[in-house]
XYZ file of C-alpha atoms in Angstrom:
567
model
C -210.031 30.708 94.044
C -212.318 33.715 92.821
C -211.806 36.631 95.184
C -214.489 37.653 97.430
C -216.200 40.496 99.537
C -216.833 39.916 103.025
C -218.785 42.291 104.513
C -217.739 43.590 108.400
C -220.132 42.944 110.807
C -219.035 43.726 114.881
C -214.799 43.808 113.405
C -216.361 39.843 112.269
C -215.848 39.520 108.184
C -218.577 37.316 107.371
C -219.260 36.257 103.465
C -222.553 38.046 102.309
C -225.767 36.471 101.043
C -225.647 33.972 97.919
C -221.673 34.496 97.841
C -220.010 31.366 96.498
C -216.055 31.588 97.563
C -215.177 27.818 96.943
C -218.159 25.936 96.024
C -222.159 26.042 96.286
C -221.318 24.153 99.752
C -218.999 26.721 101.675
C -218.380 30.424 102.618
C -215.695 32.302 104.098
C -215.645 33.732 107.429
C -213.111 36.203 108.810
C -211.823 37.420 112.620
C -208.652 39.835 112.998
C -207.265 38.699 109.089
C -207.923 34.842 109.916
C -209.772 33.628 106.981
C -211.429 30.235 106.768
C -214.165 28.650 104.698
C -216.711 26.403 106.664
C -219.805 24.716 105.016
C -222.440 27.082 104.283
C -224.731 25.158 106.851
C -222.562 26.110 110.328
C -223.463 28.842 112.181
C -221.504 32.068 113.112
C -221.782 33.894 116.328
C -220.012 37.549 116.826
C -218.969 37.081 120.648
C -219.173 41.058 120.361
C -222.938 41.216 119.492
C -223.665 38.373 121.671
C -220.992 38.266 124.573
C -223.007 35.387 126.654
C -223.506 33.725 124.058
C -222.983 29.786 125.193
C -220.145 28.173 123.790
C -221.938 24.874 122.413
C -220.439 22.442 120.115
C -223.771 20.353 119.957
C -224.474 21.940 117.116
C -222.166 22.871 113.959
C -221.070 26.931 115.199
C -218.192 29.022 115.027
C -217.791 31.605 117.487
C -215.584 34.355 116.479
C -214.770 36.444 119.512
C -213.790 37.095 123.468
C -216.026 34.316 125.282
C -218.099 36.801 127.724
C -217.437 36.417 131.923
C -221.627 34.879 132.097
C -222.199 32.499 128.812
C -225.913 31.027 128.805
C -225.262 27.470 128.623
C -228.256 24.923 129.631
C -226.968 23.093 132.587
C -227.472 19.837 131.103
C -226.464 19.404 127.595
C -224.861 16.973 126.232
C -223.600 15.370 122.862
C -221.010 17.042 120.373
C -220.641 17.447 116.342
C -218.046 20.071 115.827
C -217.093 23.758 115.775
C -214.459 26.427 116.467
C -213.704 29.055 119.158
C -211.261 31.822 117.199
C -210.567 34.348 119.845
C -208.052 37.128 120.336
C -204.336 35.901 121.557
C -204.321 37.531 124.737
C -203.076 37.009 128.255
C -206.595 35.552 129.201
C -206.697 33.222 126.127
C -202.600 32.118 126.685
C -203.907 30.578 130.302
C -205.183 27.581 127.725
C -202.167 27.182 125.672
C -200.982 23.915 126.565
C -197.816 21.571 125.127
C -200.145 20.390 122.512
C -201.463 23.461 121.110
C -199.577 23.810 117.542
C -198.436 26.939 116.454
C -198.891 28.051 113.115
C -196.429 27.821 110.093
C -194.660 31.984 110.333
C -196.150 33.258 107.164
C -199.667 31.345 107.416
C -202.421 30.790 109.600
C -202.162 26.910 108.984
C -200.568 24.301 111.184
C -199.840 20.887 109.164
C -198.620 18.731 112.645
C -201.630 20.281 115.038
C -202.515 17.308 116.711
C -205.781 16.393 118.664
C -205.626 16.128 122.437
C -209.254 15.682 124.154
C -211.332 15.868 121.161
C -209.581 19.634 120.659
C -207.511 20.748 117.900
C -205.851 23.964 119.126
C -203.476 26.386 116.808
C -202.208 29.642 118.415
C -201.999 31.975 114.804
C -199.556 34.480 115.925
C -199.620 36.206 112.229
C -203.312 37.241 113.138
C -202.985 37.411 116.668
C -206.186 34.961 117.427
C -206.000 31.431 119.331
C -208.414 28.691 117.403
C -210.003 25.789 119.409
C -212.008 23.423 117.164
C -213.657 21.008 118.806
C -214.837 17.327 117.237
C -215.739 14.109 117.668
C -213.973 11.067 115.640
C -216.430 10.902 112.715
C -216.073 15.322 112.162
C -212.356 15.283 112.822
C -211.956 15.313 109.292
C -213.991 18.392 108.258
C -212.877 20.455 111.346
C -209.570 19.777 109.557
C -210.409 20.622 106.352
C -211.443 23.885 107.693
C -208.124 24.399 109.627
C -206.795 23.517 106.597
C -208.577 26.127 104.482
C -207.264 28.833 107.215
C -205.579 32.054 105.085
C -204.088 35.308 106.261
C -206.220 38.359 105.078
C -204.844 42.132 104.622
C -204.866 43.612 107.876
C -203.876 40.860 109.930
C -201.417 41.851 113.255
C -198.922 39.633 114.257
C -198.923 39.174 118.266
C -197.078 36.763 120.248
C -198.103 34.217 121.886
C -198.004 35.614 125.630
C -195.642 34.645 128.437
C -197.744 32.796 130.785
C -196.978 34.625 133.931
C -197.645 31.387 136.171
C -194.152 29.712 135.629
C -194.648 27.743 138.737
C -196.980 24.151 138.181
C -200.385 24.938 139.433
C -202.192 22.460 141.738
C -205.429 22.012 143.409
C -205.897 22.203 147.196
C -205.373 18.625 147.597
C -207.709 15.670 146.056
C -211.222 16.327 144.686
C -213.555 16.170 145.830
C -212.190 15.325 148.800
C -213.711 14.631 152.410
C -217.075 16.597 151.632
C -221.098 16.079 152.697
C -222.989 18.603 151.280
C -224.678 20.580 148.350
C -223.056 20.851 144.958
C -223.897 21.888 141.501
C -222.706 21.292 137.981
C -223.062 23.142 134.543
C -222.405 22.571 131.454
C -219.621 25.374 131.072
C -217.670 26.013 133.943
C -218.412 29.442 135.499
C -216.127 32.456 135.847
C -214.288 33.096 138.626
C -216.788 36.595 139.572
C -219.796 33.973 139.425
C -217.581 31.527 141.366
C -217.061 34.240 143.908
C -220.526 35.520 143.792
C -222.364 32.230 144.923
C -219.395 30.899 146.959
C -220.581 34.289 149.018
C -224.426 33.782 148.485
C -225.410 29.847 148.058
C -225.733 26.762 149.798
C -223.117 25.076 147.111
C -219.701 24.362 148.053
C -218.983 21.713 145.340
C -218.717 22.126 142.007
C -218.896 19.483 138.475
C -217.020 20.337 136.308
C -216.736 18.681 132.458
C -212.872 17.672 131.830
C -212.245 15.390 128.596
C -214.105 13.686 126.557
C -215.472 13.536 122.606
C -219.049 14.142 123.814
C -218.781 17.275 126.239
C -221.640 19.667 124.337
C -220.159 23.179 126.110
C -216.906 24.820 125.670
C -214.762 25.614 128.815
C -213.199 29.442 128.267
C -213.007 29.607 131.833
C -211.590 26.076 133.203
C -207.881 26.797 133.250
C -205.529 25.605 135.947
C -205.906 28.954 137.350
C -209.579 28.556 137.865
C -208.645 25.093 139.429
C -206.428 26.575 141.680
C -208.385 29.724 142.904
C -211.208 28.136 143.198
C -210.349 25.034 145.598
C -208.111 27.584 147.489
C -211.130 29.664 148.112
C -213.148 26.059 149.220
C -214.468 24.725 146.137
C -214.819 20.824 145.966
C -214.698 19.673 142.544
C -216.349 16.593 140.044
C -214.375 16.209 137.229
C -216.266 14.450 134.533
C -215.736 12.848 131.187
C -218.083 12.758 128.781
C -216.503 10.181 126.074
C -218.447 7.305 124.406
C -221.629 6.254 125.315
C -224.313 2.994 125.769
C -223.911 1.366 122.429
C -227.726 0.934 123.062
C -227.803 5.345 123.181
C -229.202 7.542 120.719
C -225.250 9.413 120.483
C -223.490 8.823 117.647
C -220.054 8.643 119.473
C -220.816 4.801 121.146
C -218.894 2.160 122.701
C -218.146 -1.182 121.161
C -220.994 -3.807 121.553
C -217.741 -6.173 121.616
C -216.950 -6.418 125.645
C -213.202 -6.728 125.173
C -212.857 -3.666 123.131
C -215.463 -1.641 125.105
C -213.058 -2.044 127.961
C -209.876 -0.487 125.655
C -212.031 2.469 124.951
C -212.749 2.634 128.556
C -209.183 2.357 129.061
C -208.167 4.896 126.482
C -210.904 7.097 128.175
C -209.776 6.915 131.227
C -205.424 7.676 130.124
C -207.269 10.973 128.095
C -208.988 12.108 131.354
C -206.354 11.767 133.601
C -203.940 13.960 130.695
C -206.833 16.501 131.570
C -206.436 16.351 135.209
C -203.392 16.601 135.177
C -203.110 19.653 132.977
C -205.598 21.281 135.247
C -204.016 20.375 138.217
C -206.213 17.983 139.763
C -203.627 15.841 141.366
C -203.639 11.655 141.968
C -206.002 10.348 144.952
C -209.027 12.577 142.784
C -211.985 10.861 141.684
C -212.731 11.349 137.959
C -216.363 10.328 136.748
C -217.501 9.274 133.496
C -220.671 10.464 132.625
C -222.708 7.959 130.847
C -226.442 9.390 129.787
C -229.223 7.056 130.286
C -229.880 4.444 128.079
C -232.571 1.423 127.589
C -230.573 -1.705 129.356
C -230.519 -4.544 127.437
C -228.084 -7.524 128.530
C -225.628 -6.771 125.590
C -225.408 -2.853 126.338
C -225.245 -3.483 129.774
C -222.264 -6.132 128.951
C -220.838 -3.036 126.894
C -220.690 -0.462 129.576
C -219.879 -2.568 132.454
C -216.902 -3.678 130.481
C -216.012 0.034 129.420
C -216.253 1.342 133.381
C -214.026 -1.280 134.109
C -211.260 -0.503 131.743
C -211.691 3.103 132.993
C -211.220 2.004 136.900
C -208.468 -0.406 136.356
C -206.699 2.463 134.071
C -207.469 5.508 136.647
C -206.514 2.873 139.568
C -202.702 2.465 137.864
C -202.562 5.910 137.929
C -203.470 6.362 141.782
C -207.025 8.051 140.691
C -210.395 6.600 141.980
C -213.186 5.595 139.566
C -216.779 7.521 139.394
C -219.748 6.576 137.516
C -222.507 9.055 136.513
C -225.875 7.519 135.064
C -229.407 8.065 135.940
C -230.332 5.834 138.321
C -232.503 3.753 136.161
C -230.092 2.353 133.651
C -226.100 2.750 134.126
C -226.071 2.732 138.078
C -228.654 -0.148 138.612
C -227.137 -2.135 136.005
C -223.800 -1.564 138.400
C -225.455 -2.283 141.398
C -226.718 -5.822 139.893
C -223.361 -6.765 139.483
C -221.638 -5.109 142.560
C -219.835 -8.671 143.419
C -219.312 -10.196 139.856
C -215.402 -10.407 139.704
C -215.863 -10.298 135.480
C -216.132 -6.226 136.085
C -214.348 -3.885 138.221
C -216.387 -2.321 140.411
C -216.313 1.773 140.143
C -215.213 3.626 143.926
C -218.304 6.210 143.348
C -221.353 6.251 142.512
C -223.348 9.766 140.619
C -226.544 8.951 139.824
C -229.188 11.470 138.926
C -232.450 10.540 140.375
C -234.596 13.798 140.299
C -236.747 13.155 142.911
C -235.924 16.517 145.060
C -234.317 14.599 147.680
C -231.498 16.410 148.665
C -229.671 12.801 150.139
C -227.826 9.909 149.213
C -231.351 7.484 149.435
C -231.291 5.129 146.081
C -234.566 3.875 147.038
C -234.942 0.414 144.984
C -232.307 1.123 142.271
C -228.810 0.234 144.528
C -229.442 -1.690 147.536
C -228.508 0.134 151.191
C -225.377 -1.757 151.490
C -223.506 -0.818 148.322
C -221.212 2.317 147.448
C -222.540 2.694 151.261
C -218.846 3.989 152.638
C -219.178 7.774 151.871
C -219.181 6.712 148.181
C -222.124 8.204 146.767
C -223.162 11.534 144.892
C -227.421 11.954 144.133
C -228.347 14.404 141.218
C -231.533 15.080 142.760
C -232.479 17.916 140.332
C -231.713 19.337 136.992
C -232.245 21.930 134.595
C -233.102 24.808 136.805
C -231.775 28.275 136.881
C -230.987 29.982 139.951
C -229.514 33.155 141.225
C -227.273 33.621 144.165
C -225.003 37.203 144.467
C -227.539 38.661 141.271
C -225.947 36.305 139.058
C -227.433 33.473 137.245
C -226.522 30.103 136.106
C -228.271 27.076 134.680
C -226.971 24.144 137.012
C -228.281 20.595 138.054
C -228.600 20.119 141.768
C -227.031 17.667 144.085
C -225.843 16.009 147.339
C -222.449 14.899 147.681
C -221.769 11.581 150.612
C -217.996 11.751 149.896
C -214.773 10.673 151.649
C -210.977 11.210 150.170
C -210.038 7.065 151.065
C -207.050 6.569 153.495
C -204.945 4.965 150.753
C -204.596 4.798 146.876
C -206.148 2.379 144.950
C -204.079 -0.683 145.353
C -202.664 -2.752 142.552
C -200.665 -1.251 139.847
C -200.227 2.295 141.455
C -196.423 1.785 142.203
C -194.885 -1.281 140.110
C -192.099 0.160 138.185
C -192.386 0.617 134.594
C -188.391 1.934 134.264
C -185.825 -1.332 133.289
C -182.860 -0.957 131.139
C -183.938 -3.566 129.633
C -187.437 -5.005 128.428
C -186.658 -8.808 127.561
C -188.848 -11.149 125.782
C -191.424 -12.920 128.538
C -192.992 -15.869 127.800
C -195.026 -18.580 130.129
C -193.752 -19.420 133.107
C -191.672 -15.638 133.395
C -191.577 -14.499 136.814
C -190.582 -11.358 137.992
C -190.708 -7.680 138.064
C -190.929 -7.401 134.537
C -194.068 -9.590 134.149
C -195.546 -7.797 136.564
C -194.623 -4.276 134.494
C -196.173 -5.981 131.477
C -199.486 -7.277 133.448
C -200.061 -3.794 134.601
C -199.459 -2.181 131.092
C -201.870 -4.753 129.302
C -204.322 -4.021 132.401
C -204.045 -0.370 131.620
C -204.773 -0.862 127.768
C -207.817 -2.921 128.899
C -206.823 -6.168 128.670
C -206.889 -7.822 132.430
C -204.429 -10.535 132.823
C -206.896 -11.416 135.584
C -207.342 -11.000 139.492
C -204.782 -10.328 141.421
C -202.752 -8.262 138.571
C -199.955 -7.809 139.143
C -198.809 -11.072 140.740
C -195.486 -11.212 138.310
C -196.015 -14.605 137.014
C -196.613 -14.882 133.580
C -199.799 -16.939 133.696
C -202.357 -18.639 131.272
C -204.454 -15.099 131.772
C -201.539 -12.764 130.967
C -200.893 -14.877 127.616
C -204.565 -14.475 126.810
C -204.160 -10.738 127.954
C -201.438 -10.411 125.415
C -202.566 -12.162 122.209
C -205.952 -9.772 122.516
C -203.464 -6.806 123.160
C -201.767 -8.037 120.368
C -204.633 -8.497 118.054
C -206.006 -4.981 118.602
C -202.430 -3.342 117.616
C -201.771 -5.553 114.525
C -199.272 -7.738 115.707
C -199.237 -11.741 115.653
C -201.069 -12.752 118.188
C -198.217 -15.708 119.627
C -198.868 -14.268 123.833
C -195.570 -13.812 123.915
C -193.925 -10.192 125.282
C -190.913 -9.600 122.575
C -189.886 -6.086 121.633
C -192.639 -4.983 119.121
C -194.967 -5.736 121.912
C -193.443 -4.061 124.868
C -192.855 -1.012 122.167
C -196.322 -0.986 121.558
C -197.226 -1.671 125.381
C -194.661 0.691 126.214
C -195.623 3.949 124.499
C -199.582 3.603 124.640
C -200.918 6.744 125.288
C -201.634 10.526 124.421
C -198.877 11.397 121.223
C -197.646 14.833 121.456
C -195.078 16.341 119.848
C -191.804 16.219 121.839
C -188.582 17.322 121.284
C -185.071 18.843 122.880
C -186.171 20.740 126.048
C -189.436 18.633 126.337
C -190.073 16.833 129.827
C -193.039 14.909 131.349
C -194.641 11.861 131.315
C -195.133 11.346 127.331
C -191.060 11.637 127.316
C -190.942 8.637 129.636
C -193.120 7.246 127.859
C -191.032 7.095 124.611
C -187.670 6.718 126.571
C -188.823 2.936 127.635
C -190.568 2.368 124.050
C -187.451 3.585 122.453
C -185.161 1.164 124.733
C -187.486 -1.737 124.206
C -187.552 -0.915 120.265
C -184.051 -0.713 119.869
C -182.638 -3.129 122.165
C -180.432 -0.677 124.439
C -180.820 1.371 127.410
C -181.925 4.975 126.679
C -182.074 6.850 129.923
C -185.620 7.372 131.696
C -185.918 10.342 133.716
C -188.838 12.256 131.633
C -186.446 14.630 130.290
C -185.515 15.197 126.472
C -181.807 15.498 126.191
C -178.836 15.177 123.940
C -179.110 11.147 124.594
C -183.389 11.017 124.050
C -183.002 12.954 120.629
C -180.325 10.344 119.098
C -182.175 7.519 120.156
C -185.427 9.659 118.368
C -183.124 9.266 115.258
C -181.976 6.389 115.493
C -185.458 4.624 115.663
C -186.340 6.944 112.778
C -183.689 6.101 110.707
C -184.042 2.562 110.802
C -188.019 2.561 110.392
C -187.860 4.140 107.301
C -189.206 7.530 108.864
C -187.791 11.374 108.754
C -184.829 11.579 110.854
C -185.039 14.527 112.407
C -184.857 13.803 116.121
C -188.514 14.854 116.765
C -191.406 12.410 118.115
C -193.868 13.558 116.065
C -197.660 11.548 114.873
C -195.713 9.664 112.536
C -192.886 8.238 115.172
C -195.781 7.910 118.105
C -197.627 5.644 115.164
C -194.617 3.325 114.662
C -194.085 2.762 118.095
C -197.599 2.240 119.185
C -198.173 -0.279 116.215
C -194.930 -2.006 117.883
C -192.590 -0.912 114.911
């Protein structure tokens, strides 16, 4: 690689003019001795020329930088291609180090296993001190990679530590969100800091907040939405509307779509929903919240509206088995009247909220002819009645979308698969006619992967609908599709979900996860209590060992891959 001269702009090293470091098609840009080449058509922003600069991944844009306390984002923008935050490894920047951000190989600024976890690839690069977030969809994961991949250490770098997070203790919202609430509430695209928080909590007429979550088609980046902010700001009275923005109307204009095939609409609906609820939880945002998936308007034809029916319903049945409620945001002229027509058809699960965004200036819950008077009518229903606007409140301003939220937290969970047990020391093979607590485990885990055994699920019978349910579960993952539940299916069933790396020490749900995969796969009890011990680690090997893998006693991509193709 022929050596080049960046030239120092702001402490940013930035390739000059015409320089060629790689090829006619990239150059090399620098930040505290992280080098990287990107393609020559990206942007670069110097967060220290342009501290409010928006964060926006819509767009192909590395920032290089501290994100500033007011960014300029456009309240409602949506849609994703890729890009990169690389800011300084600092107490404020540790607050998003999560379990899945990878550290970099000691000695390089690259990290080989960095896994993606909400359409983010994070790698804390202690050997130059800076924390990179590169954000994607599925069809740029591969270049944002590439450039990961391309990451050196220049002269000059500093080594620093990733930080101690001083909050040791699990942070949690003030109870459910949004909660019991009838009132005025905004949402933007990035989610303010806590001074502008403050400022307008002090000054406006908004006590609710949207805020964007998960999902591969979120436009802003979120340098302030930590489980901190979660927890300061609903302590101070702060309702909040999670949202995921994942795939959209196959019918759309986005590039990141759902299937036009029903069946597998609902698995990405499904899949959506597991990744979301990873996000509450990371946040804080506890069980008995409503989560909303935001799906942009789109011209309703009966196949797209077959699409995204199906796709809402994997996401409520998912969300419902894991005690969260179901919201759908649309404009009210194409996702939430296509809802509304079939509000009793028992093909589709019906959502718990509605969000519709209906800018008529209304601040109410009237749907005028779009959702008749009777529907979502039980404190279920949030109007966008405005968007786009900037307004200032405490002599700050912020780009938001207005609206009025009709909500109630209900008086129970959703019913259903919320609290069958998953945990058996064994997982035997269930065929027709299987009765039992086991069939009802494996009704509930195809239901989650978005394949409905049927109404009713779980009744524990292993019915005509829960074969069908399995040979299309089945099909997706690879595996004959016979209906029948043996071990490479409850593996597969088993350990569905987010994949990151776990080891000795690790504990959580994704270790539970792989403790019942791990006794289904190898046909003995390995203890389930979400912690990785002594016992967890052998059976790790074991499973490696005898699938031809690495045996070192780490889950890692390439073990979560076996097990979720039922290996």
């Amino acid at each position: 690689m022929a050596a080049t001269l960046l030239a120092l702009v702001g402490g940013v090293a930035v390739a000059p003019a015409g320089a060629d470091p790689v090829n006619s098609g990239t150059r090399t840009v620098g930040y505290h001795g992280y080098e990287i080449e990107i393609p020559a058509s990206w942007q670069v922003v110097d967060l220290t020329e342009q501290p409010d600069a928006c964060i926006r991944f819509d767009r192909p844009t590395v920032y290089l930088g501290r994100p500033g306390a007011r960014s300029s984002c456009p309240a409602h923008l949506v849609g994703r291609t890729a890009g990169l935050l690389v800011e300084p490894l600092d107490a404020s920047s540790a607050q998003r180090i999560t379990g899945a951000t990878a550290r970099a190989v000691s000695g390089t600024a690259v990290a080989p296993t960095a896994v993606s976890r909400n359409a983010e690839i994070k790698v804390a690069v202690e050997d130059a001190g800076v924390l990179v977030t590169a954000a994607h969809t599925p069809e740029t994961e591969p270049a944002v990679r590439r450039v990961l991949d391309s990451a050196t250490l220049a002269a000059g770098a500093e080594r620093t530590r990733v930080p101690n997070r001083a909050d040791a203790t699990p942070l949690a919202a003030a109870g459910p969100q949004p909660g019991t609430f009838a009132g005025k509430g905004f949402d933007a695209c990035a989610a303010p800091s806590a001074a502008t928080m403050n400022a307008w909590y002090a000054a406006s007429p908004y006590r609710a907040v949207g805020v964007y979550i998960s999902g591969a088609t979120r436009a802003c980046g979120q340098p302030n939405l930590t489980a901190n902010w979660v927890t300061d700001q609903t302590a101070r009275g702060w309702r909040l509307m999670p949202i995921d923005v994942g795939k959209q109307a196959p019918c759309s204009a986005f590039s990141n779509k759902m299937s036009t095939t029903p069946a597998t609409a609902r698995s990405q609906g499904s899949a959506a929903a597991d990744a979301s609820v990873a996000a509450a939880q990371s946040l804080g945002i506890p069980a008995g919240s409503a989560l909303y998936s935001d799906i942009e308007g789109y011209p309703s034809t009966a196949s797209c509206k077959a699409s995204v029916l199906s796709y809402l319903s994997g996401w409520t049945d998912a969300l419902h088995a894991r005690g969260y409620f179901s919201g759908l945001y649309s404009s009210a002229s194409s996702g939430i009247r296509d809802a509304a027509t079939e509000y009793d058809n028992s093909a589709y699960s019906r959502v718990d909220h509605i969000w519709y965004a209906w800018w008529n200036n209304a601040a109410d819950t009237n749907t005028g002819t779009y959702v008749p008077a009777g529907h979502w009518a039980d404190h279920q229903r949030i109007h966008q009645y405005a968007g786009d606007v900037s307004e200032t409140w405490g002599g700050v301003t912020v780009s938001i979308d207005r609206n009025y939220l009709d909500v109630r937290t209900a008086s129970t969970p959703p019913t259903g698969c919320t609290t069958t047990n998953l945990n058996f020391t064994a997982y035997p093979t269930l065929t027709s006619g299987s009765t039992g607590s086991r069939v009802s485990a494996a009704q509930c885990l195809l239901r989650s992967a978005g394949h409905d055994p049927g109404a009713g699920t779980p009744t524990g019978t292993y019915d005509a609908g829960t074969s069908t349910a399995v040979r299309s579960f089945q099909t997706a993952r690879g595996l004959p599709g016979d209906g029948i539940t043996g071990p490479k299916t409850w593996t597969a069933l088993l350990s569905r979900g987010s994949t990151p790396l776990i080891r000795t020490g690790s504990t959580g749900e994704a270790v539970t996860r792989i403790q019942r995969a791990l006794t289904a796969a190898l046909g003995r009890t390995v203890g389930i209590d979400g912690a990785f011990g002594a016992g967890t680690e052998a059976a790790v090997r074991d499973y490696q060992s005898s699938r031809g893998l690495t045996s070192d006693g780490i889950a890692g991509p390439a073990t979560w891959s076996a097990l979720q193709s039922g290996k």
